[in-house]
Structures are given as structure tokens and as C-alpha cells.
Tab-separated table of C-alpha atoms in Angstrom:
chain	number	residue	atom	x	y	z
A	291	UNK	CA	-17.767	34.927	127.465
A	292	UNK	CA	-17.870	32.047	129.792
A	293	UNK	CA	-20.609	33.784	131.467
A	294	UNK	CA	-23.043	35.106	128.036
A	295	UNK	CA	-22.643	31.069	127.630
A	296	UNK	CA	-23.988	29.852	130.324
A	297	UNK	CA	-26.612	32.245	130.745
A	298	UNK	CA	-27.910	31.058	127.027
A	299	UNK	CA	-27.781	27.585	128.389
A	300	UNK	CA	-31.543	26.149	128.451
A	301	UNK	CA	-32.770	24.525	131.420
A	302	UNK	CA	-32.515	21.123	130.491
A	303	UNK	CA	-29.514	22.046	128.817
A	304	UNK	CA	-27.826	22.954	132.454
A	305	UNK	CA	-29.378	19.887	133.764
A	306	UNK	CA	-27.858	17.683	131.134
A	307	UNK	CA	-24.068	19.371	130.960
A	308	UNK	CA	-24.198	19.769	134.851
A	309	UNK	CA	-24.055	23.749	134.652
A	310	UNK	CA	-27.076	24.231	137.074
A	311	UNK	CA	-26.828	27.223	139.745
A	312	UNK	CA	-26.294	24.303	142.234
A	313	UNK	CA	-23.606	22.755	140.076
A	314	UNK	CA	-21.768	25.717	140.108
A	315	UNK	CA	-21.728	26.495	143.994
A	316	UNK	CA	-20.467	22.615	144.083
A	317	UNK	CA	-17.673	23.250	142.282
A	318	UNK	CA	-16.813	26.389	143.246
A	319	UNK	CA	-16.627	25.114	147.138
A	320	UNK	CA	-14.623	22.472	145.940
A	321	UNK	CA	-12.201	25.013	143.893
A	322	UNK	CA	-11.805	27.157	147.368
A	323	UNK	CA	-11.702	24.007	149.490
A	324	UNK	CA	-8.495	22.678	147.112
A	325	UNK	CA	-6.830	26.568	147.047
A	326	UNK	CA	-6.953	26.798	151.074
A	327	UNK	CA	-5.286	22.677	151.113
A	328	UNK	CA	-2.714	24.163	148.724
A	329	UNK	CA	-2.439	27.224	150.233
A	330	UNK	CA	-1.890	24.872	153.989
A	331	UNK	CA	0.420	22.765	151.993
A	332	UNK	CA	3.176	25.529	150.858
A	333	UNK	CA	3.018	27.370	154.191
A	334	UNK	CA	3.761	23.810	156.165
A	335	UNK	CA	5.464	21.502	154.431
A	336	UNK	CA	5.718	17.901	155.355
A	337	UNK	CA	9.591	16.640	156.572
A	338	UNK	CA	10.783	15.147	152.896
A	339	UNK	CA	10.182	11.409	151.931
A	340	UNK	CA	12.441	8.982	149.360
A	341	UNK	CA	9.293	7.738	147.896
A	342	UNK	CA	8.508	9.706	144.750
A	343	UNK	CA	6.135	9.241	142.201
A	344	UNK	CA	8.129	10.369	139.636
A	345	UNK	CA	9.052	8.521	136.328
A	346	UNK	CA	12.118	8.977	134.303
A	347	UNK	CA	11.756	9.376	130.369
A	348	UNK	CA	13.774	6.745	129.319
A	349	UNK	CA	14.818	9.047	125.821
A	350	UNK	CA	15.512	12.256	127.200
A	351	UNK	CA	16.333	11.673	131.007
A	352	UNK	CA	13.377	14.436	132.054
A	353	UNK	CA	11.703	13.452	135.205
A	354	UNK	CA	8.293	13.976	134.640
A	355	UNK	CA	5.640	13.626	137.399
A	356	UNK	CA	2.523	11.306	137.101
A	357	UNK	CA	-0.489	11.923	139.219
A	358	UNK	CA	-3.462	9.548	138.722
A	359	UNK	CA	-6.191	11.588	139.703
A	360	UNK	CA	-9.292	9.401	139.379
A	361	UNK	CA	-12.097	11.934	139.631
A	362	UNK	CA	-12.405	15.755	140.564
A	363	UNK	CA	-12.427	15.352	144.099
A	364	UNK	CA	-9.047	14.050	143.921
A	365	UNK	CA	-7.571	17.435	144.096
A	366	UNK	CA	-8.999	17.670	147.702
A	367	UNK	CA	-7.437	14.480	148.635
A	368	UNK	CA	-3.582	15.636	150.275
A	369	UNK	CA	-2.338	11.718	149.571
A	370	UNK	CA	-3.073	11.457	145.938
A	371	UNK	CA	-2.539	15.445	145.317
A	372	UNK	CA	-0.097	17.620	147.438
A	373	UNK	CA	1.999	15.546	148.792
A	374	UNK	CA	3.429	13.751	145.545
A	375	UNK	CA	3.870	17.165	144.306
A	376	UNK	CA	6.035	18.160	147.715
A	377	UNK	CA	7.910	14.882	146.959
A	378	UNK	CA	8.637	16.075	143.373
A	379	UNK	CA	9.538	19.396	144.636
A	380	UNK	CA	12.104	18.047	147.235
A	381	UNK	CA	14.226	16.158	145.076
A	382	UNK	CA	16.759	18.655	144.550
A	383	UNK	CA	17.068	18.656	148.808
A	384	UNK	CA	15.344	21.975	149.277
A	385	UNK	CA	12.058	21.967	150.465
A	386	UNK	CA	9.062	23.831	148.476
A	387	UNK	CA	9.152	27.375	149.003
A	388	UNK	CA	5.779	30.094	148.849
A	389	UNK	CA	7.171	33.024	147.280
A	390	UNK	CA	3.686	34.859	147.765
A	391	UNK	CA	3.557	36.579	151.272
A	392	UNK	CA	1.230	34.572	153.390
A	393	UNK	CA	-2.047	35.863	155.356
A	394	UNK	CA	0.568	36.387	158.692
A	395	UNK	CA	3.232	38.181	156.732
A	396	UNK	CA	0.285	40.328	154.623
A	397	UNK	CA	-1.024	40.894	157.993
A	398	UNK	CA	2.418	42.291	159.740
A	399	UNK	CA	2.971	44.046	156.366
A	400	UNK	CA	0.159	46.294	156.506
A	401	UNK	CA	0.433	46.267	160.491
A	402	UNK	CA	3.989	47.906	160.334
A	403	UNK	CA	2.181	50.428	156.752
A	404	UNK	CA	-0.149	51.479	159.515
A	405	UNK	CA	2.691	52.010	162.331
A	406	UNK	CA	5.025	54.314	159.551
A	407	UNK	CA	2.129	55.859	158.295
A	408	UNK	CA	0.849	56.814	161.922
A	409	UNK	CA	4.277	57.743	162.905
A	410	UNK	CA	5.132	59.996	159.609
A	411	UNK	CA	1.528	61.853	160.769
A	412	UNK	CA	2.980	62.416	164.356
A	413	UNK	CA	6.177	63.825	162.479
A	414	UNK	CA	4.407	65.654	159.804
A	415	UNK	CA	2.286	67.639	163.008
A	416	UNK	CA	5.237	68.207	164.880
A	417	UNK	CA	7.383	69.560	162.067
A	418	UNK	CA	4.355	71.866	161.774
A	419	UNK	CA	4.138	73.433	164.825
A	420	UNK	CA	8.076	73.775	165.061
A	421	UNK	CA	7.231	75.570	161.828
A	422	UNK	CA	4.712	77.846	163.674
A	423	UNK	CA	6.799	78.582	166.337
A	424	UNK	CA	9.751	79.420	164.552
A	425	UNK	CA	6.780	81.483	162.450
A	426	UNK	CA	5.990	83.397	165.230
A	427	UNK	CA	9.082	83.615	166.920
A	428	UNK	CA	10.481	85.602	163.579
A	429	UNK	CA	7.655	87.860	163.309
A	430	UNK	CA	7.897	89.158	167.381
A	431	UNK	CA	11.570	89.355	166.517
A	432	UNK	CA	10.705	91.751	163.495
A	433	UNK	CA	7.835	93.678	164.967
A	434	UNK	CA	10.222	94.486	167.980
A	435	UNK	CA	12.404	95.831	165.846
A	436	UNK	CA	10.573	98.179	163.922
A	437	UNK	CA	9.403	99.473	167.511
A	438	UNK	CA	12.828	99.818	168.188
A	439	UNK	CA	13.560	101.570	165.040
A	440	UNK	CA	10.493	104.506	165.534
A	441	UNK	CA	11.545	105.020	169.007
A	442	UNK	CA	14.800	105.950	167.553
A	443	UNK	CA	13.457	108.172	164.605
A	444	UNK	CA	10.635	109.620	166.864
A	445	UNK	CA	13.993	110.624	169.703
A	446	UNK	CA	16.262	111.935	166.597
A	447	UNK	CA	13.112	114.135	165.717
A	448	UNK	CA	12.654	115.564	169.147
A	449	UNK	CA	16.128	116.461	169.130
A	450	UNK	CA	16.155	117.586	166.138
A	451	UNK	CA	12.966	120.300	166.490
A	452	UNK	CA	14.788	120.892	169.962
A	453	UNK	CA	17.800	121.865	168.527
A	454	UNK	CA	16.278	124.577	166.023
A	455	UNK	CA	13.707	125.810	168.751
A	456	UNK	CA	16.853	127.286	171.077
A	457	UNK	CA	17.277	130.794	168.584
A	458	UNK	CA	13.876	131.503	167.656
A	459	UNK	CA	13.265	131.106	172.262
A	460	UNK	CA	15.678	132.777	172.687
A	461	UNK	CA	14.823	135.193	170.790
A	462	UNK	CA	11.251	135.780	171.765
A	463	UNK	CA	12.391	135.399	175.810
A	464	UNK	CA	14.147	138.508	174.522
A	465	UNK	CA	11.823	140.621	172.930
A	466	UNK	CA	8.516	139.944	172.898
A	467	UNK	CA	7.833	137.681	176.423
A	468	UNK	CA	8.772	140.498	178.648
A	469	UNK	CA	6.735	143.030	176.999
A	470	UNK	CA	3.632	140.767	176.978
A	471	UNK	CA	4.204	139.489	180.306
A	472	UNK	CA	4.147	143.321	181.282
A	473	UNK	CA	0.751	143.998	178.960
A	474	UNK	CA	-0.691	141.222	181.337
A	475	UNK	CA	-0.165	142.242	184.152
A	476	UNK	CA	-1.268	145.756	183.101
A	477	UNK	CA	-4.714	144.203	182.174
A	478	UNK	CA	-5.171	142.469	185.119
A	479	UNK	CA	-4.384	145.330	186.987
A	480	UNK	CA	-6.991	147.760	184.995
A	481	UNK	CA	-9.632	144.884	184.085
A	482	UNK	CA	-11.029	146.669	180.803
A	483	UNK	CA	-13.951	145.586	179.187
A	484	UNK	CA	-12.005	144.372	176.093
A	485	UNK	CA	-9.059	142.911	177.603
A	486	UNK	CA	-7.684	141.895	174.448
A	487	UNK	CA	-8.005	145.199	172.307
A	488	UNK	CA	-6.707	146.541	175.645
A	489	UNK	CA	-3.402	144.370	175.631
A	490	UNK	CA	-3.289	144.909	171.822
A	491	UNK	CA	-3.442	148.765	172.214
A	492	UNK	CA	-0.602	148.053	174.772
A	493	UNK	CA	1.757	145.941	172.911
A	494	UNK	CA	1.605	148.507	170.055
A	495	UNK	CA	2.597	151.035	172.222
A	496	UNK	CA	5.155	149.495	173.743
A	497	UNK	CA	6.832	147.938	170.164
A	498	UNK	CA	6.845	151.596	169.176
A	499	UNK	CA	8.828	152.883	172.584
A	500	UNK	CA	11.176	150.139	171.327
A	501	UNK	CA	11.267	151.382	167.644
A	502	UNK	CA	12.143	155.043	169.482
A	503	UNK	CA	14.500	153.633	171.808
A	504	UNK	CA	16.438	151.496	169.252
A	505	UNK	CA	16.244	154.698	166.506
A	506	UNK	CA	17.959	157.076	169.529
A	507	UNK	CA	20.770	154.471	169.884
């Protein structure tokens, strides 16, 4: 609102209420120059003096304080401004305290944010790759294991097919290897043009001399 106001403000309007662009940078510099002697004030106080310039309300017993500030520039002025206002302060025997941080302690505050926050990265990171590890770690551990466990089937099998190939070799060591090893030899021995007819003729032959033989028994 403040600002719609002045803006409406003629020129010789602003010249005549003081409200000129110039007027305002004035006080404004003034405004900051009185914050940073207030703000110097509160962060070093001044060892405590008995002179006060307080009065005493006669009816009620309040202390009130009385500062005769002549013109605006008195605010800037630490003898007629801040220090009757430490004096008032300090008459209960503790000096004036800042409860707002200062620029120092803002400054360590958000150096020591900075140090956690760098230092909960570094954790973070490392609590990451311990993570990984223990990833990995658990996977190798499971993928040697299933090795383990095919090698086993994979040996049981083998066994297994082992175990019910013994009858049926027996068997043909028995019967049909010698005759074929002997229809072999017999064709290497004659070299026919059809070797394999030849051995087939042969092995017919010979099944049915062991049809005979086993029908005389």
C-alpha cells in the first residue's frame, strides 16, 4: 500500500512531503546505519553504569524510560540512543542479552550443517558399497551352490544310467558281440562288394545256428 502511495505521489508532491527517490535512499542508509549500531550494541555491551535515565511514576511505581531524541539522526547517536537503553536494561544486574544468533554463530551454524551434511554423504556412500558387497558376496555364495547342486544331480544320473546299463551289457557281451565280432572279421577276411548285406547275410545265419542249437538242447 505504502508503495501504490507513493508512486501516486506528484512530483512536487514528493518534493514538498520529502518522499523523493533521494529522500528515500537517505533514510533508508540511515535505517541500516542505526540496525548495524544496534546490532554492535547487543553483541558488545558496555561494562554497566549507576547513571540511568530512567524516571519513576510517582502513582504506580513503573519505571518508565525517557529518551529525548531531538531529531531523526538521534537514533544514530550511541550517547543519546543505545546506551540509555543498556542502562535501563541493566538495572536488574544482568546485562542485555541478543537472543537472535549473531553473524559468527549463523556462520559456525551453517559451517558445522555443511560438516554433518558432508559427513552423512561419506556415510550414506559407504553404507552403499558395504551394501554391494554384501550384494555380491550373497549372490557368488548362491550361484556356487547351485553349481554344487548340478554336479551332484548330473553324478546321481551317471550312476544311475550306469547302474541299469550292467544287464542289458551284459547281456549283449553275451549274445550278440561275439557273433558280430566274428561277422567282422569274416568280412574283412572275404572283402565283398557289399560288406554290409554281407555281414547281414552272416548274422542271420549265425542267429539261426543259435535258434538250432538252443531248440536241440
Amino acid at each position: 500500500m505504502l508503495e501504490i502511495r507513493a508512486q501516486a505521489l506528484s512530483e512536487a508532491e514528493a518534493q514538498l512531503s520529502d518522499n523523493t527517490q533521494d529522500a528515500f535512499a537517505r533514510r533508508f542508509d540511515e535505517f541500516e546505519a542505526s540496525i548495524e549500531a544496534l546490532e554492535a550494541f547487543f553483541e558488545n555491551p558496555k561494562p554497566r553504569s549507576k547513571a540511568t535515565q530512567s524516571k519513576t511514576d510517582a502513582t504506580d511505581g513503573i519505571e518508565v524510560l525517557e529518551l529525548n531524541m531531538k531529531d531523526e539522526h538521534a537514533y544514530c547517536d550511541e550517547t543519546a540512543f543505545a546506551a540509555p537503553i543498556q542502562r535501563y536494561m541493566e538495572q536488574g544486574g544482568h546485562a542485555p542479552r541478543n537472543f537472535h544468533p549473531t553473524r559468527t554463530e549463523l556462520r559456525e551454524q551453517l559451517r558445522v550443517a555443511e560438516n554433518q551434511a558432508r559427513e552423512a554423504e561419506i556415510r550414506a556412500a559407504q553404507r552403499t558399497r558395504e551394501q554391494d558387497a554384501q550384494d555380491e558376496a550373497a549372490q557368488q555364495a548362491k550361484l556356487a551352490k547351485e553349481r554344487a547342486r548340478l554336479e551332484l544331480l548330473q553324478r546321481e544320473e551317471a550312476e544311475l544310467l550306469e547302474t541299469r546299463a550292467k544287464p542289458l551289457r551284459t547281456y549283449l557281451m553275451d549274445t550278440v558281440l561275439p557273433a558280430l565280432t566274428e561277422g567282422m572279421l569274416e568280412v574283412v577276411k572275404v572283402q565283398p562288394k557289399d560288406p554290409i548285406d554281407y555281414l547281414a547275410e552272416f548274422l542271420f545265419r549265425k542267429g539261426q545256428e543259435l535258434d538250432d542249437d538252443a531248440n536241440e538242447v
